[in-house]
Amino acid sequence: MKCRRSTSFFFIIVLTTGCVMPNVSPVGSMIPGTMYSLKDGTQIQLQLQTSYGTGAMTGFNPVTGENFSGQYTGIYKGGGTEQGVYTNSWGFSTGSVTTTSAPTGAVAKGVLVGDKGTVINMNMEIQPGARPTGFGEGVDNNGVQYQIQF
C-alpha cells in the first residue's frame, strides 16, 4: 500500500511540473505564418516545420481554395569557431584557445506547390531559437509577388 501511494504521488508531481514547462518548439513541430499577396492582399495561411536544415511547409489560399505543400532548406549564417594563441610577456606562445559562437540567423529557400497549379518560389531569413521567427519574399509562376511573415 505504501509503495502505491508514493507511485501515485510521483505521477502527480510529473503531471503538474509538465504543465508549467516553457513553450519550446521541438524539431518537427509546425510554426504558423502568413504569406501576403502584393497583388490583391490575399492572405495565404502557412505552416512551417521546425528543423535543423530541411522542413515541410503547407499553405491554404482562402480565396481560391488552393492547398499548398512543399519543402524548404536552410543554412545557418554567422557564428562559428575561432582560434587564438596565448603569449607570455616575452612574446613566446604558451598555449591556444578555441571559442565557438552560435549562429546569428539562417537563410532558406523553399517551394510551395498548389493543387490548382500555382508554384511559389520562396526566399526567407530565419531567426533561430526556441520559437523561430522570420520573414521573406516569394513569387509565383504567374508573376504574383508575396511577403512572408512567421
Tab-separated table of C-alpha atoms in Angstrom:
chain	number	residue	atom	x	y	z
A	1	MET	CA	0.000	0.000	0.000
A	2	LYS	CA	2.803	2.427	0.859
A	3	CYS	CA	4.503	1.768	-2.485
A	4	ARG	CA	1.267	2.563	-4.312
A	5	ARG	CA	0.885	5.969	-2.631
A	6	SER	CA	4.434	7.036	-3.431
A	7	THR	CA	3.968	5.933	-7.061
A	8	SER	CA	0.749	7.950	-7.307
A	9	PHE	CA	2.442	10.933	-5.699
A	10	PHE	CA	5.311	10.638	-8.207
A	11	PHE	CA	2.897	10.717	-11.176
A	12	ILE	CA	1.066	13.749	-9.763
A	13	ILE	CA	4.377	15.601	-9.433
A	14	VAL	CA	5.357	14.683	-13.015
A	15	LEU	CA	1.993	15.799	-14.401
A	16	THR	CA	1.942	19.120	-12.566
A	17	THR	CA	5.530	20.012	-13.473
A	18	GLY	CA	4.792	19.152	-17.096
A	19	CYS	CA	2.074	21.811	-17.072
A	20	VAL	CA	4.460	24.611	-16.142
A	21	MET	CA	7.252	23.821	-18.587
A	22	PRO	CA	8.066	26.639	-21.043
A	23	ASN	CA	6.630	26.501	-24.560
A	24	VAL	CA	9.591	25.207	-26.574
A	25	SER	CA	9.094	24.098	-30.171
A	26	PRO	CA	10.508	20.621	-30.663
A	27	VAL	CA	12.009	19.775	-34.033
A	28	GLY	CA	9.185	18.763	-36.334
A	29	SER	CA	6.510	20.977	-34.786
A	30	MET	CA	4.767	23.478	-37.060
A	31	ILE	CA	5.085	27.272	-36.799
A	32	PRO	CA	2.185	29.387	-38.090
A	33	GLY	CA	2.776	32.167	-40.592
A	34	THR	CA	1.124	34.260	-43.273
A	35	MET	CA	2.037	34.980	-46.870
A	36	TYR	CA	0.519	38.201	-48.239
A	37	SER	CA	-0.143	38.646	-51.964
A	38	LEU	CA	1.234	42.015	-53.060
A	39	LYS	CA	-1.232	41.966	-55.967
A	40	ASP	CA	-4.523	41.895	-54.053
A	41	GLY	CA	-3.711	41.424	-50.344
A	42	THR	CA	-4.884	37.799	-50.158
A	43	GLN	CA	-3.527	36.134	-47.017
A	44	ILE	CA	-2.291	32.590	-47.505
A	45	GLN	CA	-2.064	30.815	-44.155
A	46	LEU	CA	1.265	28.986	-43.790
A	47	GLN	CA	2.744	26.383	-41.521
A	48	LEU	CA	6.482	25.749	-41.484
A	49	GLN	CA	8.067	22.751	-39.797
A	50	THR	CA	10.878	23.498	-37.354
A	51	SER	CA	14.085	21.770	-38.369
A	52	TYR	CA	17.864	21.898	-38.393
A	53	GLY	CA	18.062	22.148	-42.175
A	54	THR	CA	15.118	20.873	-44.188
A	55	GLY	CA	11.442	21.087	-43.280
A	56	ALA	CA	7.961	20.750	-44.706
A	57	MET	CA	5.597	23.642	-45.450
A	58	THR	CA	1.869	23.806	-46.035
A	59	GLY	CA	-0.436	26.631	-47.025
A	60	PHE	CA	-4.035	27.448	-47.892
A	61	ASN	CA	-5.432	30.254	-50.057
A	62	PRO	CA	-8.958	31.029	-48.754
A	63	VAL	CA	-9.912	32.998	-51.896
A	64	THR	CA	-9.103	30.287	-54.456
A	65	GLY	CA	-9.407	27.259	-52.156
A	66	GLU	CA	-5.967	26.098	-53.262
A	67	ASN	CA	-3.962	23.882	-50.890
A	68	PHE	CA	-0.180	24.107	-50.956
A	69	SER	CA	2.561	21.763	-49.833
A	70	GLY	CA	6.286	21.939	-50.206
A	71	GLN	CA	9.672	21.956	-48.591
A	72	TYR	CA	12.379	24.424	-47.604
A	73	THR	CA	16.075	24.057	-46.929
A	74	GLY	CA	18.060	26.464	-44.786
A	75	ILE	CA	21.653	27.039	-43.778
A	76	TYR	CA	22.987	28.898	-40.762
A	77	LYS	CA	24.845	32.178	-41.125
A	78	GLY	CA	27.129	33.868	-38.634
A	79	GLY	CA	28.635	32.222	-35.620
A	80	GLY	CA	31.418	29.707	-35.959
A	81	THR	CA	34.745	28.810	-34.432
A	82	GLU	CA	37.806	30.964	-33.806
A	83	GLN	CA	41.259	30.029	-32.554
A	84	GLY	CA	43.746	32.188	-30.728
A	85	VAL	CA	47.210	31.810	-29.223
A	86	TYR	CA	48.330	32.829	-25.731
A	87	THR	CA	51.710	34.545	-25.498
A	88	ASN	CA	53.706	35.401	-22.424
A	89	SER	CA	55.345	38.770	-21.712
A	90	TRP	CA	58.427	37.740	-23.736
A	91	GLY	CA	56.265	37.007	-26.813
A	92	PHE	CA	56.543	33.213	-26.654
A	93	SER	CA	53.492	31.062	-27.362
A	94	THR	CA	52.226	29.432	-24.180
A	95	GLY	CA	49.027	27.810	-25.401
A	96	SER	CA	45.967	28.159	-27.589
A	97	VAL	CA	42.247	28.628	-27.126
A	98	THR	CA	39.264	27.788	-29.324
A	99	THR	CA	35.963	29.628	-28.956
A	100	THR	CA	32.636	28.962	-30.626
A	101	SER	CA	29.600	31.183	-31.061
A	102	ALA	CA	26.042	30.334	-32.020
A	103	PRO	CA	24.676	31.183	-35.475
A	104	THR	CA	23.093	34.621	-35.764
A	105	GLY	CA	20.440	33.506	-38.247
A	106	ALA	CA	19.657	31.308	-41.202
A	107	VAL	CA	18.740	31.758	-44.843
A	108	ALA	CA	16.303	29.385	-46.503
A	109	LYS	CA	14.816	28.713	-49.913
A	110	GLY	CA	11.623	26.811	-50.484
A	111	VAL	CA	8.952	25.916	-52.996
A	112	LEU	CA	5.210	25.616	-52.365
A	113	VAL	CA	3.201	23.701	-54.983
A	114	GLY	CA	-0.559	24.219	-55.120
A	115	ASP	CA	-3.144	21.625	-56.076
A	116	LYS	CA	-4.507	24.063	-58.726
A	117	GLY	CA	-1.188	24.656	-60.487
A	118	THR	CA	0.321	27.604	-58.592
A	119	VAL	CA	4.025	27.231	-57.761
A	120	ILE	CA	5.601	29.744	-55.348
A	121	ASN	CA	9.378	30.185	-55.070
A	122	MET	CA	10.308	31.485	-51.576
A	123	ASN	CA	13.393	33.121	-50.016
A	124	MET	CA	13.399	33.503	-46.230
A	125	GLU	CA	15.520	34.888	-43.379
A	126	ILE	CA	15.102	32.963	-40.112
A	127	GLN	CA	15.962	33.953	-36.543
A	128	PRO	CA	16.818	30.660	-34.796
A	129	GLY	CA	15.609	29.986	-31.281
A	130	ALA	CA	13.159	28.029	-29.190
A	131	ARG	CA	10.381	29.590	-31.279
A	132	PRO	CA	11.943	30.589	-34.635
A	133	THR	CA	10.646	33.700	-36.410
A	134	GLY	CA	11.324	35.085	-39.823
A	135	PHE	CA	10.286	36.875	-42.958
A	136	GLY	CA	10.834	36.598	-46.661
A	137	GLU	CA	9.610	37.058	-50.179
A	138	GLY	CA	8.091	34.859	-52.807
A	139	VAL	CA	6.985	34.961	-56.418
A	140	ASP	CA	4.670	32.506	-58.148
A	141	ASN	CA	4.628	31.119	-61.680
A	142	ASN	CA	2.087	33.833	-62.649
A	143	GLY	CA	4.393	36.689	-61.567
A	144	VAL	CA	2.497	37.488	-58.341
A	145	GLN	CA	4.813	38.610	-55.535
A	146	TYR	CA	4.341	37.734	-51.848
A	147	GLN	CA	5.640	38.876	-48.491
A	148	ILE	CA	6.160	36.100	-45.928
A	149	GLN	CA	5.977	36.509	-42.145
A	150	PHE	CA	6.188	33.869	-39.427
